[in-house]
């Protein structure tokens, strides 16, 4: 025993020091593009135009196909980072938190610490056995103020949503109020091995294994897409109006991919970046190169309709969300393929959709014309036996197998880069 202090044990002292470099806390809430300051966004893009001009100069000065491809990849990565940084500076984040409380705002953040402190004081008072009544009253007052603020934030949140309703969103809100459009957390999923997946990462892995399985091996010889055929057509250079139509041809609120750049931002940046984007896309199309930043996608699992078991992966379908700039290049190539298909006849005349002048309204008019023509030449009794079932295959989109379509495009000599 230590006679000086009366202690019968040896004290052990621990010194806790903070880490030298603490990781920065990142806000994971999505950006609210409806509140973006587009004028300031365009100003930020304009300030970085000299740097983009240097990238375009580097692409044009690159020697060799491999060097041009690598320089193009770096240039498109820089454009993506520029757009993302400008959006971060000019766009506030959506209200809410990672726990799906969309109504949560700054006022709720101010009242919550008071409630937590009151609950902590009440716990200390109970353990000490003194002042429990005062702590309980303080906790009740803090809880009342917190619930009042949460109710006020909820009313403000939904009032703003109701005031912003317009067009078809009114009918979507009516369905949501009936409970038809609400989506809850997915139930646990069961794989082929019988194991139950509960976490989000395990569910994503199961969906990927079941719905994105590698194709079976084949002995068929694939065509060499880099060797031109004798009948290959010469690729036409990209036109500025062609690229502009591809940028403005998409819906401005279309879901973005892993780059998180909406077409609304690309439209706002077009007056400042039009020339630079044209130079980059022109080079990519001239050398038949699909940049590496565009070769990634965000997969979204959507549940199929009908009464299906949501615990199995098969009742879901995966939708790929591609990078925004990659969709622009895809649009240019798709329009060129459709134009060549109409000129050389390797697209069926019954094909509707994704073709200029062959919309859904045109398909309906053609169908009505065929029915009326059949009625005019048929017997009176046969008029009641007309059916639209045989036309379902004629007007079905994307029904051609890839191998068949590729072989058809090789005969008229479509540019190798387009068929790829």
Short mmCIF file of C-alpha atoms in Angstrom, two decimals:
data_model
loop_
_atom_site.label_atom_id
_atom_site.label_comp_id
_atom_site.label_asym_id
_atom_site.label_seq_id
_atom_site.Cartn_x
_atom_site.Cartn_y
_atom_site.Cartn_z
CA UNK A 1 0.00 0.00 0.00
CA UNK A 2 1.17 3.48 -0.82
CA UNK A 3 1.33 5.14 2.59
CA UNK A 4 1.42 8.63 1.09
CA UNK A 5 -1.88 8.39 -0.81
CA UNK A 6 -3.53 5.40 0.77
CA UNK A 7 -3.92 3.71 -2.62
CA UNK A 8 -3.62 -0.05 -2.91
CA UNK A 9 -3.16 -0.20 -6.71
CA UNK A 10 -0.79 1.18 -9.32
CA UNK A 11 -2.39 3.77 -11.65
CA UNK A 12 -2.15 3.21 -15.39
CA UNK A 13 -2.17 6.39 -17.51
CA UNK A 14 -3.29 6.40 -21.17
CA UNK A 15 -2.67 9.33 -23.48
CA UNK A 16 -5.13 9.56 -26.39
CA UNK A 17 -4.01 11.69 -29.31
CA UNK A 18 -6.09 12.56 -32.40
CA UNK A 19 -5.01 11.31 -35.80
CA UNK A 20 -2.76 13.59 -37.78
CA UNK A 21 -4.98 13.61 -40.88
CA UNK A 22 -8.67 13.11 -40.25
CA UNK A 23 -10.72 12.11 -43.31
CA UNK A 24 -12.94 14.88 -44.57
CA UNK A 25 -16.66 14.38 -44.12
CA UNK A 26 -18.43 14.30 -47.49
CA UNK A 27 -22.08 15.15 -48.01
CA UNK A 28 -23.73 12.25 -49.85
CA UNK A 29 -27.04 13.97 -50.48
CA UNK A 30 -27.79 14.43 -54.20
CA UNK A 31 -27.57 17.80 -55.88
CA UNK A 32 -30.81 19.69 -56.48
CA UNK A 33 -30.39 20.76 -60.11
CA UNK A 34 -33.69 22.65 -60.06
CA UNK A 35 -32.02 25.26 -57.84
CA UNK A 36 -28.75 25.58 -59.75
CA UNK A 37 -27.48 29.08 -60.48
CA UNK A 38 -26.98 28.56 -64.21
CA UNK A 39 -25.58 32.05 -64.83
CA UNK A 40 -22.83 31.48 -62.29
CA UNK A 41 -22.34 27.99 -63.71
CA UNK A 42 -21.73 29.42 -67.18
CA UNK A 43 -19.35 31.99 -65.71
CA UNK A 44 -17.25 29.26 -64.06
CA UNK A 45 -17.13 27.30 -67.31
CA UNK A 46 -16.08 30.42 -69.22
CA UNK A 47 -13.21 31.01 -66.78
CA UNK A 48 -11.74 27.56 -67.59
CA UNK A 49 -11.93 27.84 -71.37
CA UNK A 50 -8.17 28.53 -71.77
CA UNK A 51 -7.37 25.23 -70.04
CA UNK A 52 -9.75 23.39 -72.37
CA UNK A 53 -8.15 25.06 -75.38
CA UNK A 54 -4.82 23.62 -74.26
CA UNK A 55 -6.39 20.15 -74.09
CA UNK A 56 -7.74 20.48 -77.62
CA UNK A 57 -4.31 21.61 -78.82
CA UNK A 58 -2.70 18.61 -77.13
CA UNK A 59 -5.15 16.23 -78.83
CA UNK A 60 -4.43 17.70 -82.26
CA UNK A 61 -0.68 17.63 -81.65
CA UNK A 62 -0.60 14.00 -80.51
CA UNK A 63 1.40 11.74 -82.82
CA UNK A 64 0.23 8.19 -83.36
CA UNK A 65 -3.12 6.51 -82.82
CA UNK A 66 -2.32 5.31 -79.30
CA UNK A 67 -1.19 8.78 -78.25
CA UNK A 68 -4.33 10.38 -79.66
CA UNK A 69 -6.52 7.87 -77.83
CA UNK A 70 -4.77 8.46 -74.50
CA UNK A 71 -4.91 12.24 -74.93
CA UNK A 72 -8.61 12.06 -75.80
CA UNK A 73 -9.31 10.03 -72.66
CA UNK A 74 -7.52 12.61 -70.50
CA UNK A 75 -9.34 15.48 -72.21
CA UNK A 76 -12.79 13.99 -71.62
CA UNK A 77 -11.90 13.24 -68.00
CA UNK A 78 -10.94 16.90 -67.57
CA UNK A 79 -14.22 18.04 -69.13
CA UNK A 80 -16.18 15.79 -66.77
CA UNK A 81 -14.29 17.10 -63.74
CA UNK A 82 -14.84 20.68 -64.86
CA UNK A 83 -18.60 20.19 -65.19
CA UNK A 84 -18.80 18.33 -61.88
CA UNK A 85 -16.82 21.00 -60.05
CA UNK A 86 -18.95 23.81 -61.49
CA UNK A 87 -22.11 21.97 -60.45
CA UNK A 88 -20.77 21.48 -56.92
CA UNK A 89 -20.09 25.21 -56.64
CA UNK A 90 -23.45 26.41 -57.99
CA UNK A 91 -25.94 23.73 -56.91
CA UNK A 92 -27.31 23.22 -53.37
CA UNK A 93 -27.93 19.74 -52.16
CA UNK A 94 -31.37 18.26 -51.67
CA UNK A 95 -33.01 18.53 -48.30
CA UNK A 96 -32.91 15.38 -46.29
CA UNK A 97 -30.34 13.00 -44.94
CA UNK A 98 -28.97 9.58 -45.61
CA UNK A 99 -31.82 8.11 -43.51
CA UNK A 100 -34.38 9.15 -46.15
CA UNK A 101 -35.82 12.03 -44.07
CA UNK A 102 -36.33 14.28 -47.09
CA UNK A 103 -38.01 17.00 -45.03
CA UNK A 104 -34.98 17.46 -42.75
CA UNK A 105 -33.58 20.99 -42.88
CA UNK A 106 -31.19 23.26 -40.96
CA UNK A 107 -33.82 24.13 -38.33
CA UNK A 108 -34.11 20.45 -37.40
CA UNK A 109 -30.34 20.28 -37.06
CA UNK A 110 -30.50 23.14 -34.54
CA UNK A 111 -33.18 21.60 -32.29
CA UNK A 112 -31.87 18.03 -32.30
CA UNK A 113 -28.69 18.72 -30.23
CA UNK A 114 -30.82 20.36 -27.53
CA UNK A 115 -32.93 17.21 -27.26
CA UNK A 116 -29.87 14.97 -27.13
CA UNK A 117 -28.30 17.11 -24.39
CA UNK A 118 -31.52 17.03 -22.35
CA UNK A 119 -31.70 13.23 -22.64
CA UNK A 120 -28.07 12.97 -21.54
CA UNK A 121 -28.72 15.20 -18.50
CA UNK A 122 -31.73 13.07 -17.58
CA UNK A 123 -29.61 9.91 -17.76
CA UNK A 124 -26.97 11.48 -15.48
CA UNK A 125 -29.64 12.65 -13.04
CA UNK A 126 -31.10 9.16 -12.83
CA UNK A 127 -27.69 7.63 -12.17
CA UNK A 128 -26.83 10.24 -9.51
CA UNK A 129 -30.27 10.16 -7.91
CA UNK A 130 -30.55 13.96 -7.69
CA UNK A 131 -32.39 16.53 -9.79
CA UNK A 132 -34.34 13.99 -11.81
CA UNK A 133 -37.54 16.05 -11.79
CA UNK A 134 -35.85 19.15 -13.20
CA UNK A 135 -34.03 17.12 -15.85
CA UNK A 136 -37.28 15.39 -16.81
CA UNK A 137 -39.03 18.73 -17.31
CA UNK A 138 -36.12 20.04 -19.36
CA UNK A 139 -36.21 16.92 -21.51
CA UNK A 140 -39.98 17.21 -22.04
CA UNK A 141 -39.62 20.83 -23.17
CA UNK A 142 -36.82 19.98 -25.59
CA UNK A 143 -38.82 17.06 -26.99
CA UNK A 144 -41.86 19.28 -27.50
CA UNK A 145 -39.84 21.91 -29.35
CA UNK A 146 -38.19 19.23 -31.51
CA UNK A 147 -41.51 17.61 -32.50
CA UNK A 148 -42.96 21.03 -33.27
CA UNK A 149 -40.02 21.88 -35.52
CA UNK A 150 -40.22 18.51 -37.31
CA UNK A 151 -43.91 19.05 -38.02
CA UNK A 152 -43.21 22.54 -39.30
CA UNK A 153 -40.43 21.28 -41.58
CA UNK A 154 -42.68 18.53 -42.92
CA UNK A 155 -45.46 20.98 -43.76
CA UNK A 156 -43.00 23.32 -45.46
CA UNK A 157 -41.45 20.44 -47.43
CA UNK A 158 -44.73 19.10 -48.79
CA UNK A 159 -46.13 22.59 -49.42
CA UNK A 160 -43.15 23.28 -51.66
CA UNK A 161 -43.71 20.00 -53.48
CA UNK A 162 -47.38 20.76 -54.05
CA UNK A 163 -46.63 24.24 -55.33
CA UNK A 164 -44.11 22.85 -57.82
CA UNK A 165 -46.56 20.34 -59.31
CA UNK A 166 -47.33 20.84 -62.98
CA UNK A 167 -48.27 18.71 -65.95
CA UNK A 168 -48.12 14.95 -65.51
CA UNK A 169 -46.50 15.28 -62.08
CA UNK A 170 -49.97 16.09 -60.69
CA UNK A 171 -51.18 12.60 -61.61
CA UNK A 172 -48.01 11.08 -60.13
CA UNK A 173 -48.73 12.89 -56.85
CA UNK A 174 -52.29 11.56 -56.86
CA UNK A 175 -51.00 8.00 -57.25
CA UNK A 176 -48.47 8.58 -54.46
CA UNK A 177 -51.22 9.81 -52.12
CA UNK A 178 -53.14 6.58 -52.77
CA UNK A 179 -50.09 4.53 -51.87
CA UNK A 180 -49.68 3.02 -55.35
CA UNK A 181 -46.38 4.69 -56.24
CA UNK A 182 -44.62 4.30 -52.90
CA UNK A 183 -41.47 2.23 -52.74
CA UNK A 184 -40.26 0.64 -49.54
CA UNK A 185 -37.05 -1.11 -48.71
CA UNK A 186 -36.54 -4.33 -50.64
CA UNK A 187 -37.00 -7.53 -48.65
CA UNK A 188 -34.14 -9.98 -48.07
CA UNK A 189 -33.17 -11.85 -51.23
CA UNK A 190 -32.43 -15.55 -51.59
CA UNK A 191 -29.92 -16.86 -54.10
CA UNK A 192 -29.65 -20.22 -55.83
CA UNK A 193 -27.52 -21.50 -52.94
CA UNK A 194 -30.33 -20.81 -50.46
CA UNK A 195 -28.37 -18.16 -48.56
CA UNK A 196 -30.26 -15.03 -47.53
CA UNK A 197 -28.87 -11.63 -48.53
CA UNK A 198 -29.81 -8.79 -46.18
CA UNK A 199 -27.35 -5.95 -46.77
CA UNK A 200 -27.41 -3.75 -49.82
CA UNK A 201 -23.97 -4.85 -51.02
CA UNK A 202 -24.88 -8.53 -50.86
CA UNK A 203 -28.11 -7.88 -52.79
CA UNK A 204 -26.23 -5.96 -55.48
CA UNK A 205 -23.72 -8.79 -55.81
CA UNK A 206 -26.53 -11.34 -56.15
CA UNK A 207 -28.31 -9.30 -58.84
CA UNK A 208 -25.05 -8.89 -60.72
CA UNK A 209 -24.30 -12.62 -60.65
CA UNK A 210 -27.84 -13.61 -61.69
CA UNK A 211 -28.65 -10.95 -64.27
CA UNK A 212 -25.20 -10.10 -65.64
CA UNK A 213 -23.80 -13.58 -66.04
CA UNK A 214 -21.02 -13.89 -68.67
CA UNK A 215 -22.23 -15.22 -72.04
CA UNK A 216 -21.58 -18.88 -72.86
CA UNK A 217 -18.49 -19.61 -74.94
CA UNK A 218 -19.00 -19.77 -78.69
CA UNK A 219 -16.94 -21.12 -81.55
CA UNK A 220 -18.29 -18.60 -84.05
CA UNK A 221 -15.69 -16.32 -85.56
CA UNK A 222 -16.39 -12.70 -84.84
CA UNK A 223 -15.72 -10.20 -87.63
CA UNK A 224 -12.66 -7.99 -87.50
CA UNK A 225 -14.16 -4.56 -86.93
CA UNK A 226 -10.85 -2.77 -87.49
CA UNK A 227 -10.20 -4.08 -91.01
CA UNK A 228 -12.26 -2.27 -93.67
CA UNK A 229 -14.11 -4.20 -96.36
CA UNK A 230 -13.81 -3.41 -100.08
CA UNK A 231 -17.28 -1.85 -99.98
CA UNK A 232 -16.74 0.16 -96.80
CA UNK A 233 -18.08 3.69 -97.09
CA UNK A 234 -15.90 6.63 -96.23
CA UNK A 235 -16.77 8.19 -92.89
CA UNK A 236 -18.19 11.69 -93.12
CA UNK A 237 -16.66 14.35 -90.85
CA UNK A 238 -18.69 15.51 -87.87
CA UNK A 239 -20.75 18.67 -88.32
CA UNK A 240 -21.35 21.21 -85.55
CA UNK A 241 -25.11 21.13 -86.07
CA UNK A 242 -25.01 17.33 -85.84
CA UNK A 243 -23.33 17.50 -82.44
CA UNK A 244 -25.66 20.24 -81.24
CA UNK A 245 -28.69 18.12 -82.17
CA UNK A 246 -27.22 15.25 -80.16
CA UNK A 247 -26.76 17.48 -77.10
CA UNK A 248 -30.20 19.09 -77.24
CA UNK A 249 -31.96 15.95 -78.51
CA UNK A 250 -32.04 14.34 -75.06
CA UNK A 251 -34.47 15.30 -72.32
CA UNK A 252 -32.81 17.81 -69.99
CA UNK A 253 -33.95 15.92 -66.87
CA UNK A 254 -32.90 12.50 -68.11
CA UNK A 255 -31.27 10.35 -65.45
CA UNK A 256 -27.50 10.77 -65.42
CA UNK A 257 -24.94 8.03 -65.10
CA UNK A 258 -21.86 7.67 -62.89
CA UNK A 259 -20.64 11.17 -63.81
CA UNK A 260 -23.80 12.74 -62.28
CA UNK A 261 -23.93 15.41 -65.02
CA UNK A 262 -27.46 16.16 -66.26
CA UNK A 263 -28.19 17.24 -69.82
CA UNK A 264 -29.50 20.46 -68.33
CA UNK A 265 -25.91 21.32 -67.37
CA UNK A 266 -24.59 20.30 -70.78
CA UNK A 267 -27.11 22.61 -72.44
CA UNK A 268 -26.13 25.49 -70.18
CA UNK A 269 -22.43 24.92 -70.93
CA UNK A 270 -22.90 24.58 -74.69
CA UNK A 271 -22.37 28.31 -75.52
CA UNK A 272 -19.04 28.17 -73.67
CA UNK A 273 -17.87 24.63 -74.52
CA UNK A 274 -19.41 24.06 -77.94
CA UNK A 275 -16.21 24.57 -79.93
CA UNK A 276 -14.04 22.52 -77.57
CA UNK A 277 -16.54 19.64 -77.41
CA UNK A 278 -16.86 19.68 -81.19
CA UNK A 279 -13.08 19.35 -81.61
CA UNK A 280 -12.90 16.43 -79.16
CA UNK A 281 -15.89 14.54 -80.55
CA UNK A 282 -14.70 15.14 -84.11
CA UNK A 283 -11.36 13.52 -83.33
CA UNK A 284 -13.00 10.58 -81.52
CA UNK A 285 -15.31 9.91 -84.45
CA UNK A 286 -12.51 10.30 -87.01
CA UNK A 287 -10.35 7.60 -85.39
CA UNK A 288 -13.33 5.37 -84.42
CA UNK A 289 -12.48 5.60 -80.72
CA UNK A 290 -14.92 5.27 -77.84
CA UNK A 291 -13.18 7.07 -74.92
CA UNK A 292 -12.52 5.03 -71.81
CA UNK A 293 -14.39 7.41 -69.44
CA UNK A 294 -17.56 6.48 -71.33
CA UNK A 295 -17.11 2.72 -70.78
CA UNK A 296 -18.76 2.63 -67.38
CA UNK A 297 -22.35 2.66 -66.25
CA UNK A 298 -24.55 2.77 -63.18
CA UNK A 299 -26.93 -0.19 -63.03
CA UNK A 300 -30.37 0.40 -61.52
CA UNK A 301 -32.55 -2.57 -60.55
CA UNK A 302 -36.23 -2.14 -61.43
CA UNK A 303 -38.86 -4.61 -60.33
CA UNK A 304 -40.93 -6.15 -63.12
CA UNK A 305 -44.69 -5.88 -63.11
CA UNK A 306 -47.10 -8.56 -62.01
CA UNK A 307 -47.24 -10.71 -58.92
CA UNK A 308 -43.65 -11.89 -58.67
CA UNK A 309 -41.59 -12.97 -55.70
CA UNK A 310 -39.36 -9.97 -54.80
CA UNK A 311 -37.02 -12.20 -52.79
CA UNK A 312 -35.65 -13.72 -56.02
CA UNK A 313 -33.35 -11.88 -58.46
CA UNK A 314 -35.25 -12.84 -61.63
CA UNK A 315 -38.25 -10.51 -61.03
CA UNK A 316 -35.86 -7.56 -61.48
CA UNK A 317 -34.39 -6.01 -64.60
CA UNK A 318 -31.24 -3.92 -64.77
CA UNK A 319 -31.18 -0.53 -66.49
CA UNK A 320 -27.80 0.94 -67.46
CA UNK A 321 -27.29 4.68 -66.92
CA UNK A 322 -24.38 5.84 -69.08
CA UNK A 323 -22.21 8.97 -68.75
CA UNK A 324 -23.78 12.06 -70.27
CA UNK A 325 -20.97 12.82 -72.73
CA UNK A 326 -21.00 9.17 -73.78
CA UNK A 327 -24.70 9.45 -74.59
CA UNK A 328 -23.92 12.37 -76.90
CA UNK A 329 -21.44 10.28 -78.90
CA UNK A 330 -23.90 7.39 -78.88
CA UNK A 331 -26.63 9.67 -80.25
CA UNK A 332 -24.43 10.84 -83.11
CA UNK A 333 -23.56 7.27 -84.11
CA UNK A 334 -27.18 6.08 -83.78
CA UNK A 335 -28.49 8.84 -86.05
CA UNK A 336 -25.83 8.06 -88.63
CA UNK A 337 -26.65 4.35 -88.55
CA UNK A 338 -30.36 5.07 -88.96
CA UNK A 339 -29.67 7.36 -91.93
CA UNK A 340 -27.45 4.77 -93.62
CA UNK A 341 -30.02 2.07 -92.91
CA UNK A 342 -32.74 4.01 -94.66
CA UNK A 343 -30.49 4.82 -97.61
CA UNK A 344 -29.20 1.28 -98.18
CA UNK A 345 -32.28 -0.65 -97.09
CA UNK A 346 -30.91 -2.85 -94.28
CA UNK A 347 -33.59 -1.49 -91.92
CA UNK A 348 -37.05 -2.94 -92.53
CA UNK A 349 -39.76 -0.61 -93.77
CA UNK A 350 -41.95 -1.77 -90.87
CA UNK A 351 -39.42 -0.55 -88.30
CA UNK A 352 -40.77 2.32 -86.19
CA UNK A 353 -38.99 4.18 -83.44
CA UNK A 354 -35.52 5.78 -83.36
CA UNK A 355 -36.02 6.82 -86.99
CA UNK A 356 -36.75 10.27 -88.34
CA UNK A 357 -40.36 10.50 -89.52
CA UNK A 358 -41.36 7.15 -88.00
CA UNK A 359 -42.74 7.99 -84.60
CA UNK A 360 -45.53 6.30 -82.66
CA UNK A 361 -48.08 8.53 -84.36
CA UNK A 362 -46.78 7.45 -87.77
CA UNK A 363 -47.02 3.80 -86.71
CA UNK A 364 -50.64 4.29 -85.60
CA UNK A 365 -51.55 6.01 -88.88
CA UNK A 366 -49.95 3.19 -90.88
CA UNK A 367 -51.81 0.59 -88.85
CA UNK A 368 -55.16 2.36 -89.29
CA UNK A 369 -54.51 2.71 -93.03
CA UNK A 370 -53.81 -1.02 -93.38
CA UNK A 371 -56.93 -1.92 -91.40
CA UNK A 372 -59.15 0.39 -93.43
CA UNK A 373 -57.66 -0.91 -96.67
CA UNK A 374 -58.36 -4.47 -95.55
CA UNK A 375 -61.92 -3.58 -94.65
CA UNK A 376 -62.54 -1.97 -98.03
CA UNK A 377 -61.46 -5.11 -99.92
CA UNK A 378 -62.84 -7.73 -97.52
CA UNK A 379 -66.28 -9.27 -97.39
CA UNK A 380 -68.78 -7.49 -95.10
CA UNK A 381 -68.90 -10.44 -92.70
CA UNK A 382 -65.12 -10.49 -92.33
CA UNK A 383 -64.98 -6.92 -91.04
CA UNK A 384 -65.62 -8.11 -87.47
CA UNK A 385 -62.67 -10.53 -87.60
CA UNK A 386 -59.91 -7.95 -88.02
CA UNK A 387 -57.14 -8.33 -85.44
CA UNK A 388 -53.98 -6.35 -84.71
CA UNK A 389 -52.12 -9.38 -83.35
CA UNK A 390 -50.04 -10.04 -86.52
CA UNK A 391 -48.80 -6.45 -86.47
CA UNK A 392 -47.23 -6.74 -83.03
CA UNK A 393 -44.11 -8.33 -84.50
CA UNK A 394 -43.98 -5.83 -87.35
CA UNK A 395 -43.97 -2.78 -85.10
CA UNK A 396 -41.78 -4.25 -82.39
CA UNK A 397 -38.60 -2.30 -81.73
CA UNK A 398 -35.10 -3.70 -81.33
CA UNK A 399 -36.12 -7.18 -82.47
CA UNK A 400 -33.13 -7.80 -84.77
CA UNK A 401 -30.35 -9.99 -83.30
CA UNK A 402 -26.96 -8.22 -83.04
CA UNK A 403 -25.19 -10.77 -85.27
CA UNK A 404 -27.85 -10.51 -87.99
CA UNK A 405 -27.85 -6.72 -87.88
CA UNK A 406 -24.05 -6.61 -87.99
CA UNK A 407 -23.94 -8.91 -91.03
CA UNK A 408 -26.53 -6.77 -92.77
CA UNK A 409 -24.54 -3.61 -92.15
CA UNK A 410 -21.36 -5.16 -93.54
CA UNK A 411 -22.86 -5.81 -96.97
CA UNK A 412 -23.64 -2.18 -97.87
CA UNK A 413 -20.26 -1.17 -96.45
CA UNK A 414 -21.10 0.75 -93.30
CA UNK A 415 -18.11 2.42 -91.68
CA UNK A 416 -16.39 0.04 -89.29
CA UNK A 417 -16.49 2.52 -86.42
CA UNK A 418 -20.26 2.91 -86.70
CA UNK A 419 -20.98 -0.83 -86.80
CA UNK A 420 -18.72 -1.31 -83.77
#
